[in-house]
XYZ file of C-alpha atoms in Angstrom:
755
model
C -3.412 10.795 60.114
C -1.630 13.542 57.886
C 1.489 11.498 57.649
C -0.210 8.664 56.306
C -2.244 10.343 53.723
C 1.024 11.816 52.559
C 2.552 8.478 52.109
C -0.383 6.757 50.289
C -1.456 6.996 46.488
C -4.597 8.274 47.332
C -3.316 12.011 47.390
C -3.502 11.983 43.529
C -5.871 13.926 41.637
C -8.669 11.668 41.617
C -9.119 11.567 45.423
C -8.672 15.399 45.703
C -11.566 15.547 43.491
C -13.344 13.570 46.398
C -12.318 15.661 49.167
C -12.804 18.903 47.627
C -15.557 20.054 45.959
C -15.556 20.077 42.204
C -15.213 23.620 40.903
C -14.856 22.839 37.348
C -10.954 22.816 37.009
C -8.670 25.066 34.802
C -8.604 24.821 31.043
C -5.160 23.798 31.192
C -5.964 20.758 33.468
C -9.053 19.651 31.521
C -6.784 19.896 28.268
C -4.093 18.024 30.118
C -6.660 15.143 31.069
C -7.879 15.027 27.471
C -4.400 14.682 25.914
C -3.541 12.155 28.449
C -6.761 10.089 27.460
C -5.887 10.465 23.985
C -2.361 9.293 24.241
C -3.513 6.444 26.485
C -5.829 5.458 23.744
C -3.210 5.098 20.859
C -0.964 3.365 23.226
C -3.308 0.703 23.882
C -4.189 0.219 20.342
C -0.632 0.560 19.333
C -0.405 -2.750 17.729
C -3.777 -2.300 15.852
C -2.290 1.125 14.686
C 0.898 -0.537 13.343
C -1.319 -3.100 11.607
C -3.571 -0.801 9.621
C -0.597 1.654 8.838
C 1.440 -1.354 7.693
C -1.805 -2.659 5.717
C -1.856 1.062 4.065
C 1.687 1.101 3.338
C 1.321 -2.306 1.604
C -1.507 -0.947 -0.386
C 0.692 2.055 -1.162
C 3.474 -0.119 -2.242
C 1.097 -2.283 -4.524
C -0.385 0.633 -6.183
C 3.074 1.989 -6.694
C 4.306 -1.194 -8.228
C 1.300 -1.559 -10.534
C 1.256 2.167 -11.681
C 2.872 2.652 -15.279
C 6.128 4.765 -14.785
C 6.051 8.102 -16.737
C 9.193 9.948 -17.870
C 9.502 13.725 -18.507
C 11.448 15.201 -21.066
C 12.388 19.177 -20.760
C 13.624 21.245 -23.348
C 14.117 25.228 -22.753
C 13.914 28.107 -25.031
C 14.751 31.914 -24.170
C 12.138 34.285 -25.263
C 13.649 37.823 -25.911
C 11.288 40.705 -25.657
C 13.151 42.367 -28.889
C 14.905 41.146 -31.927
C 17.319 42.654 -34.318
C 17.328 43.800 -38.081
C 19.758 41.584 -39.957
C 18.823 42.530 -43.441
C 17.151 45.815 -43.197
C 17.875 48.910 -45.186
C 20.179 51.708 -43.914
C 17.181 54.013 -43.465
C 15.684 51.510 -41.323
C 16.382 51.143 -37.317
C 18.937 48.673 -36.358
C 16.643 47.675 -33.785
C 12.971 47.363 -33.592
C 11.277 49.452 -31.170
C 11.154 47.507 -27.817
C 7.935 46.967 -25.784
C 7.933 48.973 -22.552
C 9.438 47.272 -19.785
C 5.935 47.348 -17.676
C 4.843 44.816 -20.234
C 7.435 42.210 -19.831
C 5.580 40.244 -17.544
C 2.599 40.448 -19.801
C 4.368 39.651 -22.981
C 6.297 36.598 -21.478
C 2.751 35.049 -20.179
C 1.282 35.744 -23.510
C 3.995 33.440 -25.117
C 3.534 30.857 -22.805
C -0.185 30.954 -23.510
C 0.743 30.574 -27.165
C 2.649 27.341 -26.272
C -0.502 26.007 -24.534
C -2.840 27.029 -27.316
C -4.702 24.551 -29.155
C -3.433 25.719 -32.305
C 0.159 24.903 -31.133
C -0.926 21.385 -30.242
C -2.656 20.962 -33.487
C 0.721 21.946 -35.312
C 2.654 19.458 -33.396
C 0.158 16.844 -33.745
C 0.464 17.467 -37.658
C 4.199 17.944 -37.598
C 4.597 14.388 -36.068
C 1.716 12.711 -37.798
C -0.002 11.724 -34.481
C -3.369 11.383 -36.051
C -2.126 8.974 -38.558
C -2.851 5.970 -36.610
C -3.706 4.680 -32.777
C 0.028 4.570 -31.793
C 0.296 7.610 -29.868
C -2.869 6.937 -27.760
C -1.422 3.555 -26.790
C 2.219 4.853 -26.241
C 0.532 7.407 -23.804
C -1.287 4.553 -21.964
C -4.744 5.377 -23.161
C -7.663 3.406 -24.724
C -8.237 4.909 -28.462
C -12.070 6.163 -28.832
C -14.345 3.358 -30.589
C -17.236 5.570 -31.103
C -18.039 8.822 -32.256
C -18.655 11.675 -29.411
C -21.767 13.505 -29.944
C -22.024 15.227 -33.165
C -18.401 14.541 -33.849
C -17.222 11.982 -36.420
C -15.169 9.162 -35.242
C -12.126 10.559 -36.981
C -12.718 14.087 -35.166
C -13.109 12.297 -31.886
C -9.954 10.631 -32.207
C -8.578 14.048 -32.950
C -9.775 15.536 -30.261
C -8.378 12.819 -28.060
C -4.959 13.366 -29.351
C -4.944 16.942 -28.717
C -6.186 16.297 -25.105
C -3.620 13.842 -24.433
C -1.187 16.557 -26.091
C -2.387 19.393 -23.596
C -2.735 17.122 -20.511
C 1.075 15.794 -21.143
C 2.377 19.518 -21.650
C 3.887 21.691 -18.920
C 5.383 25.212 -19.671
C 7.439 26.570 -16.537
C 8.747 30.141 -16.787
C 10.623 31.210 -13.673
C 10.222 34.455 -12.116
C 12.817 36.889 -13.195
C 13.766 34.848 -16.147
C 13.273 34.743 -19.971
C 14.154 30.903 -20.134
C 11.049 28.922 -20.382
C 11.095 24.950 -19.696
C 8.914 23.136 -22.045
C 8.038 19.544 -20.630
C 6.273 16.633 -21.956
C 5.040 13.485 -19.844
C 4.715 10.225 -21.230
C 5.283 6.415 -20.503
C 7.499 5.967 -23.380
C 10.664 8.339 -22.825
C 11.482 8.496 -26.728
C 7.955 9.888 -27.273
C 8.373 12.331 -24.449
C 11.291 13.883 -25.967
C 9.901 13.940 -29.214
C 7.059 15.950 -28.509
C 9.034 18.208 -26.005
C 11.545 19.176 -28.972
C 8.589 19.572 -31.312
C 6.539 21.812 -29.229
C 10.005 24.022 -29.238
C 10.616 23.563 -32.830
C 7.054 24.270 -34.043
C 6.727 27.516 -31.708
C 9.758 28.918 -33.275
C 8.816 28.349 -36.633
C 5.483 29.750 -35.799
C 7.387 32.995 -34.403
C 9.179 33.260 -37.584
C 6.138 32.987 -39.876
C 4.478 35.968 -38.521
C 7.670 37.912 -39.560
C 7.821 36.939 -43.116
C 6.256 39.258 -45.691
C 4.499 38.448 -48.780
C 4.461 41.283 -51.410
C 7.786 41.762 -53.203
C 8.472 41.730 -56.768
C 11.068 38.764 -56.239
C 8.570 36.582 -54.499
C 6.087 37.335 -57.324
C 8.298 36.556 -60.077
C 9.578 33.303 -58.585
C 5.954 32.305 -57.852
C 4.996 32.807 -61.556
C 8.291 30.829 -62.803
C 7.594 28.041 -60.132
C 3.728 27.770 -61.601
C 5.344 27.210 -65.022
C 7.988 24.809 -64.092
C 5.533 22.773 -62.155
C 3.445 22.560 -65.359
C 6.052 21.049 -67.201
C 7.141 19.030 -64.646
C 3.692 17.415 -64.172
C 3.458 17.099 -68.199
C 6.504 15.129 -68.401
C 5.695 12.801 -65.403
C 2.446 12.012 -67.165
C 4.344 11.457 -70.514
C 6.459 9.017 -68.563
C 3.915 7.191 -66.637
C 1.897 6.622 -70.112
C 4.722 5.226 -71.652
C 5.204 2.911 -68.929
C 1.737 1.837 -68.829
C 1.738 1.198 -72.729
C 5.122 -0.909 -72.546
C 3.763 -2.523 -69.252
C 6.714 -1.324 -67.251
C 5.722 -1.166 -63.652
C 7.838 0.830 -61.494
C 7.809 -0.067 -57.776
C 9.825 2.748 -57.360
C 7.753 5.564 -58.432
C 9.293 5.972 -61.804
C 12.646 6.939 -60.269
C 15.050 3.975 -59.436
C 17.733 4.861 -56.864
C 21.070 2.967 -56.391
C 22.938 2.156 -53.437
C 24.309 5.273 -52.855
C 21.356 7.391 -53.602
C 21.885 8.738 -56.843
C 19.211 8.054 -59.653
C 19.592 5.538 -62.126
C 18.189 5.019 -65.507
C 16.548 1.908 -65.413
C 13.323 1.670 -63.297
C 12.632 -0.712 -60.816
C 9.830 -2.557 -62.186
C 7.769 -5.421 -60.383
C 9.468 -8.101 -62.621
C 12.708 -6.893 -61.283
C 11.836 -6.517 -57.907
C 10.259 -9.822 -57.960
C 13.283 -11.703 -59.524
C 15.418 -9.866 -56.776
C 13.563 -11.120 -53.989
C 12.431 -14.648 -55.333
C 16.411 -15.147 -55.982
C 17.296 -13.749 -52.495
C 14.974 -16.735 -51.289
C 15.990 -19.313 -53.699
C 19.680 -18.772 -52.501
C 18.331 -18.959 -49.015
C 16.323 -22.179 -49.794
C 19.558 -23.721 -51.557
C 21.500 -23.111 -48.085
C 18.649 -24.768 -45.896
C 18.432 -27.651 -48.442
C 22.480 -28.317 -48.307
C 22.266 -28.028 -44.617
C 19.323 -30.091 -44.152
C 21.212 -32.946 -46.728
C 24.045 -32.953 -44.680
C 22.186 -33.338 -41.466
C 20.046 -36.353 -43.126
C 23.188 -38.030 -44.531
C 25.001 -37.656 -40.914
C 21.946 -39.071 -39.366
C 21.661 -42.077 -41.949
C 25.012 -42.964 -41.028
C 24.433 -43.216 -37.543
C 22.470 -45.658 -35.270
C 19.149 -44.135 -34.303
C 19.893 -44.636 -30.676
C 23.304 -42.833 -31.247
C 21.756 -39.402 -32.634
C 22.048 -36.320 -30.826
C 18.364 -35.506 -31.303
C 17.574 -38.868 -29.865
C 20.031 -38.689 -26.722
C 18.442 -35.116 -26.007
C 14.766 -35.970 -26.838
C 12.702 -35.523 -23.219
C 10.426 -38.523 -24.105
C 13.744 -40.703 -24.894
C 15.395 -39.769 -21.585
C 12.161 -40.506 -19.747
C 12.132 -43.875 -21.399
C 15.796 -44.616 -20.889
C 15.249 -43.678 -17.152
C 12.226 -46.033 -16.679
C 14.261 -48.777 -18.301
C 17.095 -48.347 -16.350
C 15.030 -48.366 -13.256
C 13.260 -51.454 -14.250
C 16.645 -53.272 -15.087
C 17.686 -52.489 -11.792
C 14.794 -53.678 -10.384
C 14.958 -56.863 -12.374
C 18.541 -57.484 -11.290
C 17.485 -56.992 -7.556
C 14.498 -59.545 -7.983
C 16.970 -61.942 -9.989
C 18.898 -62.629 -6.700
C 15.367 -63.817 -4.971
C 13.682 -65.383 -8.143
C 14.464 -67.415 -10.973
C 14.009 -65.948 -14.692
C 10.856 -68.411 -15.409
C 9.255 -66.952 -11.879
C 6.108 -65.277 -13.277
C 6.733 -61.883 -11.674
C 10.419 -62.022 -13.424
C 8.628 -62.807 -16.768
C 6.325 -59.959 -16.352
C 9.499 -57.523 -15.465
C 11.640 -58.756 -18.608
C 8.366 -58.224 -20.736
C 8.278 -54.895 -19.320
C 11.980 -54.022 -20.299
C 11.315 -55.583 -23.518
C 8.318 -53.286 -24.215
C 10.571 -49.923 -22.993
C 13.319 -51.145 -25.607
C 10.585 -51.402 -28.310
C 9.234 -47.996 -27.698
C 12.650 -46.426 -27.395
C 13.772 -47.797 -30.896
C 10.281 -46.802 -32.231
C 10.707 -43.368 -31.055
C 14.516 -43.002 -32.132
C 13.331 -44.510 -35.582
C 10.636 -41.982 -35.692
C 13.158 -38.954 -34.921
C 15.500 -39.781 -37.607
C 12.490 -40.331 -39.832
C 11.601 -36.374 -38.961
C 15.265 -35.588 -40.054
C 14.564 -37.091 -43.515
C 11.264 -35.378 -43.978
C 12.922 -31.957 -43.181
C 15.480 -32.558 -46.044
C 12.615 -33.504 -48.682
C 10.737 -30.740 -47.558
C 13.922 -28.228 -48.162
C 14.859 -29.929 -51.379
C 10.952 -29.424 -52.925
C 11.136 -25.872 -51.834
C 14.490 -25.208 -53.705
C 13.346 -27.080 -56.715
C 10.073 -24.776 -56.755
C 11.883 -21.453 -56.245
C 14.498 -22.659 -58.939
C 11.744 -22.929 -61.579
C 10.430 -19.304 -60.655
C 13.733 -17.608 -60.977
C 14.179 -19.065 -64.569
C 11.057 -17.627 -65.466
C 11.425 -14.347 -64.363
C 14.723 -14.090 -65.889
C 13.094 -14.213 -69.222
C 10.375 -11.519 -68.416
C 13.327 -9.242 -67.312
C 15.138 -9.557 -70.354
C 12.127 -8.391 -72.618
C 11.299 -5.637 -70.047
C 14.988 -4.204 -70.713
C 14.645 -4.100 -74.442
C 11.592 -1.703 -73.911
C 13.264 0.787 -71.367
C 15.448 2.836 -73.653
C 12.377 5.085 -74.698
C 11.477 5.070 -70.718
C 14.739 6.496 -69.773
C 14.719 9.219 -72.386
C 11.238 10.350 -70.817
C 12.913 9.787 -67.220
C 15.825 12.312 -67.765
C 13.388 14.855 -69.041
C 11.062 14.548 -65.848
C 14.795 14.627 -63.809
C 15.686 18.013 -65.677
C 12.421 19.581 -64.964
C 12.423 18.426 -61.327
C 16.052 19.788 -60.688
C 14.725 23.248 -62.277
C 11.705 23.140 -60.037
C 13.718 22.484 -56.720
C 16.409 25.266 -57.692
C 13.515 27.776 -57.996
C 11.729 26.497 -54.932
C 15.016 26.991 -52.992
C 15.474 30.261 -54.363
C 11.888 31.313 -53.440
C 12.615 30.047 -49.989
C 15.598 32.194 -49.617
C 13.594 35.259 -50.965
C 10.924 34.324 -48.536
C 13.574 34.138 -45.789
C 14.929 37.570 -46.432
C 11.476 39.260 -46.453
C 11.737 38.783 -42.740
C 14.177 41.560 -42.017
C 14.023 40.659 -37.909
C 15.786 37.646 -36.640
C 13.724 35.361 -34.628
C 13.399 36.373 -30.821
C 12.873 32.770 -29.647
C 16.009 30.593 -29.547
C 16.314 27.057 -28.094
C 18.713 26.794 -24.987
C 18.527 22.948 -24.420
C 17.461 20.029 -26.406
C 15.318 17.549 -24.826
C 17.186 14.333 -24.447
C 15.685 11.027 -23.616
C 15.101 10.581 -19.985
C 16.576 7.503 -18.191
C 14.558 7.729 -14.805
C 10.838 8.152 -14.680
C 9.365 10.760 -12.944
C 6.608 8.856 -11.510
C 5.635 7.080 -9.461
C 7.572 8.087 -6.538
C 8.072 5.191 -4.071
C 9.151 7.335 -1.322
C 6.552 10.064 -1.541
C 3.892 7.295 -2.352
C 4.777 5.268 0.576
C 5.038 8.462 2.901
C 1.377 9.307 1.642
C 0.319 5.865 2.479
C 1.614 6.009 5.796
C 0.045 9.410 6.545
C -3.286 7.967 5.362
C -2.659 4.929 7.432
C -2.086 6.889 10.350
C -5.142 9.066 9.688
C -7.488 6.152 9.002
C -5.840 4.322 12.101
C -6.624 7.178 14.261
C -10.326 7.602 13.117
C -10.702 3.888 13.677
C -9.204 3.919 17.094
C -11.316 6.780 18.208
C -14.178 5.503 16.581
C -13.876 2.410 18.544
C -12.879 3.978 21.646
C -16.028 6.011 21.541
C -18.147 2.830 21.515
C -15.805 0.860 24.044
C -17.408 1.017 27.664
C -14.530 -0.939 29.347
C -13.179 0.891 32.378
C -9.258 1.387 32.149
C -8.406 4.650 33.749
C -9.851 6.178 37.108
C -11.300 8.913 34.579
C -13.441 5.870 33.101
C -14.911 5.184 36.533
C -16.568 8.382 36.317
C -17.207 9.097 33.044
C -18.531 5.412 32.065
C -19.791 4.204 35.398
C -20.998 7.338 37.270
C -19.278 6.352 40.501
C -16.784 8.015 42.536
C -13.156 6.525 42.057
C -11.662 5.884 45.666
C -8.588 4.408 44.618
C -6.647 1.780 42.461
C -4.344 -1.250 43.043
C -1.447 -1.970 41.064
C -0.902 -4.845 38.854
C 1.511 -7.557 40.394
C 4.488 -9.248 39.449
C 3.748 -12.999 38.081
C 5.737 -14.608 40.728
C 4.080 -12.398 43.649
C 0.892 -13.623 45.105
C -1.628 -11.260 46.740
C -1.305 -12.973 50.123
C 2.566 -12.315 49.763
C 2.119 -8.670 48.747
C -0.526 -7.953 51.439
C 1.889 -9.408 54.252
C 4.366 -6.743 53.154
C 3.248 -3.515 54.685
C 5.635 -1.701 52.420
C 4.415 -3.574 49.107
C 2.336 -1.115 46.638
C -0.694 -3.660 47.193
C -0.761 -2.901 50.901
C -0.011 1.025 50.506
C -3.036 0.969 47.941
C -5.507 -0.705 50.206
C -4.191 1.666 53.187
C -5.051 4.464 51.044
C -8.409 2.813 49.943
C -9.458 2.495 53.872
C -8.821 6.212 54.023
C -10.737 7.142 51.047
C -13.584 4.965 52.460
C -13.559 7.109 55.881
C -13.406 10.484 54.275
C -16.119 9.792 51.637
C -18.830 8.844 53.995
C -20.565 10.796 56.662
C -19.501 10.324 59.779
C -16.525 8.318 59.022
C -16.058 4.785 57.719
C -19.818 3.018 57.529
C -20.500 0.239 59.993
C -21.613 -2.086 57.550
C -19.703 -2.387 54.237
C -20.512 -4.798 51.280
C -17.857 -5.343 48.451
C -18.877 -6.800 45.405
C -17.991 -6.714 41.259
C -19.711 -7.205 38.203
C -18.395 -10.668 37.857
C -15.880 -13.189 39.596
C -12.144 -12.783 39.466
C -11.929 -9.051 39.692
C -10.353 -8.867 42.955
C -13.182 -8.406 45.241
C -12.325 -11.169 47.761
C -8.966 -10.318 48.100
C -10.140 -6.118 48.530
C -12.862 -7.297 50.904
C -9.961 -8.923 53.142
C -7.508 -6.176 52.963
C -10.021 -3.711 53.851
C -11.051 -5.291 57.067
C -7.535 -5.995 57.810
C -6.690 -2.481 57.458
C -9.649 -1.372 59.648
C -8.274 -3.790 62.307
C -4.713 -2.524 61.965
C -5.782 1.132 63.282
C -7.497 -0.643 66.301
C -11.239 -0.914 65.274
C -12.827 -4.500 65.691
C -13.903 -5.891 62.524
C -15.567 -8.749 61.415
C -15.277 -9.994 57.708
C -18.271 -12.064 56.588
C -17.979 -14.523 53.558
C -21.439 -13.643 51.870
C -20.595 -15.477 48.501
C -22.458 -18.696 49.321
C -21.665 -20.181 45.928
C -18.042 -19.903 45.618
C -16.509 -18.910 49.040
C -12.728 -18.000 49.226
C -12.000 -15.945 52.370
C -11.523 -18.710 54.466
C -8.466 -19.847 52.389
C -7.003 -16.073 52.549
C -7.389 -15.951 56.387
C -6.256 -19.739 56.601
C -9.106 -20.965 58.848
C -11.543 -24.071 58.392
C -14.963 -23.714 56.582
C -17.010 -25.998 58.964
C -19.687 -23.459 60.343
C -20.222 -20.054 59.262
C -22.726 -17.558 57.311
C -25.136 -20.185 55.754
C -25.572 -21.942 59.477
C -26.250 -18.379 60.878
C -28.880 -17.370 58.288
C -30.529 -20.878 58.751
C -30.790 -20.242 62.555
C -28.418 -23.195 63.194
C -25.957 -21.819 65.659
C -25.038 -18.842 67.209
C -22.805 -15.795 66.256
C -19.991 -17.050 68.777
C -19.893 -20.303 67.178
C -19.281 -19.029 63.822
C -17.108 -16.400 64.596
C -13.315 -17.318 64.094
C -10.234 -15.239 65.165
C -7.522 -14.566 62.509
C -3.752 -13.901 62.736
C -4.818 -10.052 62.332
C -5.511 -8.642 66.015
C -9.072 -7.089 66.028
C -10.341 -9.205 63.019
C -12.646 -12.006 62.813
C -13.962 -13.996 60.403
C -17.453 -15.685 59.651
C -16.596 -18.066 56.599
C -19.222 -18.910 54.227
C -19.866 -22.274 55.834
C -21.794 -25.283 54.251
C -23.045 -24.156 50.558
C -26.826 -24.273 50.568
C -28.813 -25.554 47.744
C -30.562 -22.059 47.261
C -28.677 -19.298 48.584
C -31.096 -16.575 47.402
C -33.924 -18.159 49.175
C -31.719 -18.402 52.406
C -30.797 -14.548 52.077
C -34.349 -13.205 51.131
C -35.489 -14.269 54.693
C -35.873 -12.072 57.924
C -32.478 -13.537 59.417
C -30.218 -11.448 57.248
C -30.874 -8.004 58.574
C -31.298 -9.379 62.080
C -27.515 -10.662 61.947
C -26.434 -7.643 60.214
C -27.784 -5.289 63.047
C -26.308 -7.767 65.550
C -23.005 -7.864 64.180
C -22.686 -3.995 63.805
C -23.660 -3.692 67.588
C -20.538 -6.018 68.480
C -18.139 -4.699 66.068
C -17.213 -1.296 64.857
C -17.034 -2.348 61.172
C -18.797 -5.171 59.467
C -17.458 -6.065 55.890
C -19.188 -8.558 53.663
C -17.707 -10.250 50.637
C -20.655 -10.271 48.408
C -21.014 -12.565 45.148
C -20.836 -10.836 41.599
C -23.786 -8.944 40.916
C -24.736 -10.006 37.138
C -27.029 -13.038 36.993
C -27.386 -13.469 40.930
C -29.700 -11.805 43.248
C -27.569 -12.582 46.356
C -25.852 -9.063 46.160
C -28.878 -7.199 46.048
C -30.239 -8.790 49.157
C -27.260 -8.419 50.871
C -26.482 -4.524 49.811
C -29.827 -3.606 50.910
C -28.921 -4.479 54.462
C -25.808 -2.483 54.581
C -24.988 1.480 54.875
C -22.587 1.160 51.767
C -21.575 -0.902 48.971
C -18.035 -0.726 47.631
C -17.805 -1.540 43.826
C -14.704 -3.254 42.435
C -13.945 -2.969 38.764
C -10.859 -4.685 37.276
C -8.808 -2.388 34.905
C -9.492 -3.194 31.242
C -11.623 -6.162 32.446
C -15.162 -5.285 31.885
C -16.664 -4.954 28.500
C -20.199 -4.960 26.581
C -21.818 -2.755 29.195
C -21.669 -5.356 31.906
C -20.292 -2.905 34.658
C -22.973 -0.211 33.652
C -25.765 -3.053 33.869
C -24.366 -4.151 37.272
C -24.222 -0.405 38.668
C -27.854 0.485 37.451
C -29.010 -2.626 39.003
C -27.517 -1.926 42.413
C -28.788 1.593 42.445
C -32.050 0.616 40.950
C -33.052 -1.367 43.931
C -31.631 1.515 46.340
C -28.378 0.429 47.210
C -25.856 2.915 48.266
C -22.768 2.683 46.461
C -19.658 4.636 48.216
C -17.645 4.541 45.129
C -15.625 2.155 43.123
C -12.018 0.487 43.431
C -9.980 -0.069 40.124
C -7.979 -3.243 40.517
C -5.207 -4.598 38.804
C -4.441 -1.202 37.244
C -1.318 -0.771 35.181
C -0.792 2.657 33.982
C 2.234 2.156 31.896
C 0.701 -0.659 29.977
C -2.249 1.885 28.833
C 0.140 4.393 28.258
C -0.436 6.966 31.210
C 3.188 6.643 32.045
C 5.237 7.958 34.697
C 2.289 10.466 36.092
C 0.223 7.694 37.054
C 2.894 5.679 38.508
C 4.675 8.240 40.688
C 2.443 8.180 43.647
C 3.121 4.130 43.861
C 6.657 4.483 43.663
C 6.715 7.151 46.084
C 4.728 5.344 48.657
C 6.845 2.184 48.226
C 9.910 3.896 48.376
C 9.226 6.160 51.018
C 11.542 5.494 54.365
C 13.594 3.239 52.102
C 17.514 3.795 51.954
C 18.469 6.089 49.180
C 19.172 4.055 45.789
C 19.791 4.671 42.296
C 16.671 4.846 40.515
C 17.870 2.669 38.012
C 17.932 -0.277 40.591
C 14.555 0.075 41.746
C 11.753 -2.220 40.349
C 8.756 -0.676 39.740
C 5.808 -2.636 41.917
C 3.317 -2.432 39.089
C 5.115 -3.680 36.181
C 4.369 -7.165 34.986
C 6.968 -9.716 33.640
């Protein structure tokens, strides 16, 4: 007995739990089971997980493709804690007192805060004139405000919107142990990103310099007074020039100062009449060229037959009509071989071809007429512009005679402006000298227009989408498994059905039938049923039960094969066994045992024969079979009589073991009637075959009627298919290969694998 137990797969953890009392197990064993169950859940749903992850990755790819690319331009500035005196007196220190080195980090952080301040954003906005229109908001991918926000006006609301966009796109990075700060700006427009980043750097350096300027020297006061006087003279001369231009009706579209092509000022203003003359003259030249081109085109078209014009040949409508005509002519020529020209159908075809010719000629004539119209239009435009040019010539000559005094006044304006610019430049130089310290902020790198976007990042987005997809898939699979009551593993037999797991039978190859597997004593199926017989003996008080019913939730779960195999295994160890086919609706044991089904169980229940007449010997010694016999019209009524318990007791007295193949539980009362007359009932469950609570309902129905269920058999169990792998398949392989000649593991064929 000990050797047999060692050879069978019932020595796995589940059978040991049946043979030994449950002491709770160790924490590591519990963790191992939980991890194994978790891996099995993921493995079973691997295709669903892959589909969910794939959907998330497709969504991530779609979002990435729909995202607007953003570019980041970066400029860098060096922030020194001290600056040198370049124009100071000799009695002044050449270097300003430096701040304490303990405050270096605070000083640098202060500069970063100034860069990110609202005042700096306002300076950049004004410097780049971003609030002039809504272009900046559009370039940043936003929508300009169309209504006031709260107490603010619409203009103030747009101004605040621009400042917020500047603050959001700005990033200042100051690495640790470094005085070089990176100023970055992110925008959908790469050129705009570079402009704004450089503007922040430039305006910050100017802002820093302004704090160093002085404003109380004598030179600056003197220059300020001179600038005020010169500014007044310049304004007076400009007003005099403007008054004369109005009185003389000289409209200077250049603002009173005409410029030549080289940028120098000229004495003659660019008046409205002159400007119109130049523009209309240019238009006249273009119209004249267009008229000449149109005339040449028309002359060429007039001398060419309509159907030979390039415009006609390339016209889609003409090409389509020509194709239709060619097809009609080809059809006409083909029909001409069978009919004469005066045949009605031939006359219709000829009329159709003539109509196509007419449409072609009409369309070609229309196209040539459009060429003539283009020439006529160009001629009229040339004539109209010629009259306007002649009229503006005389007006321009009259204005030139009145421009002499205008030039005299204009030279006075130019002289005052030159003097004012010189004083202004000198004032700027003096103001620069007032700041005796050089700027401690210097630009290191200028922001160039970025050529690659910083976002979106396809690889990162896809990685995030994959992670989110895996999390969603894991959550969905775990939630789905939480509400899934199908029995897949030995642990599910106890956790979901509340039954003791006795053993499991492996999934057979497709080309192997149960009869063939049971005929081979070394097959995995034979070994599994041998182990099941041992489990039945150990799980029932006093050894194997004298009467045993085998049932299942539904048909095709392997109960008949299991009943036959259990009976045969008991017979092989020397016990006298009778196997009864109690399924009076769909019997099958007579085919497994290869015996006739003339008289059987139904005859005995109806008291239409003796037991000796119904019992049939089988090929297995010590095993007898009572087939189902003729199928009764109402099996439940036949089983509910007093004959069933009498018959079972009589057979139990004559045989050591009575095994009954009972019908499925659901929908029938037969199993309840049979199970109530036996000592124990074996419940057969197909692995991954029972869903929607059917197995639970069947177990509750049996136990609710006082039937003793000795345990459950898990059939068609494929550990590797559900992801339990080597650990669950080891026992079958060991029992199958025990006693076999040694062979390389690669040459062995797993007995539970499916092809």
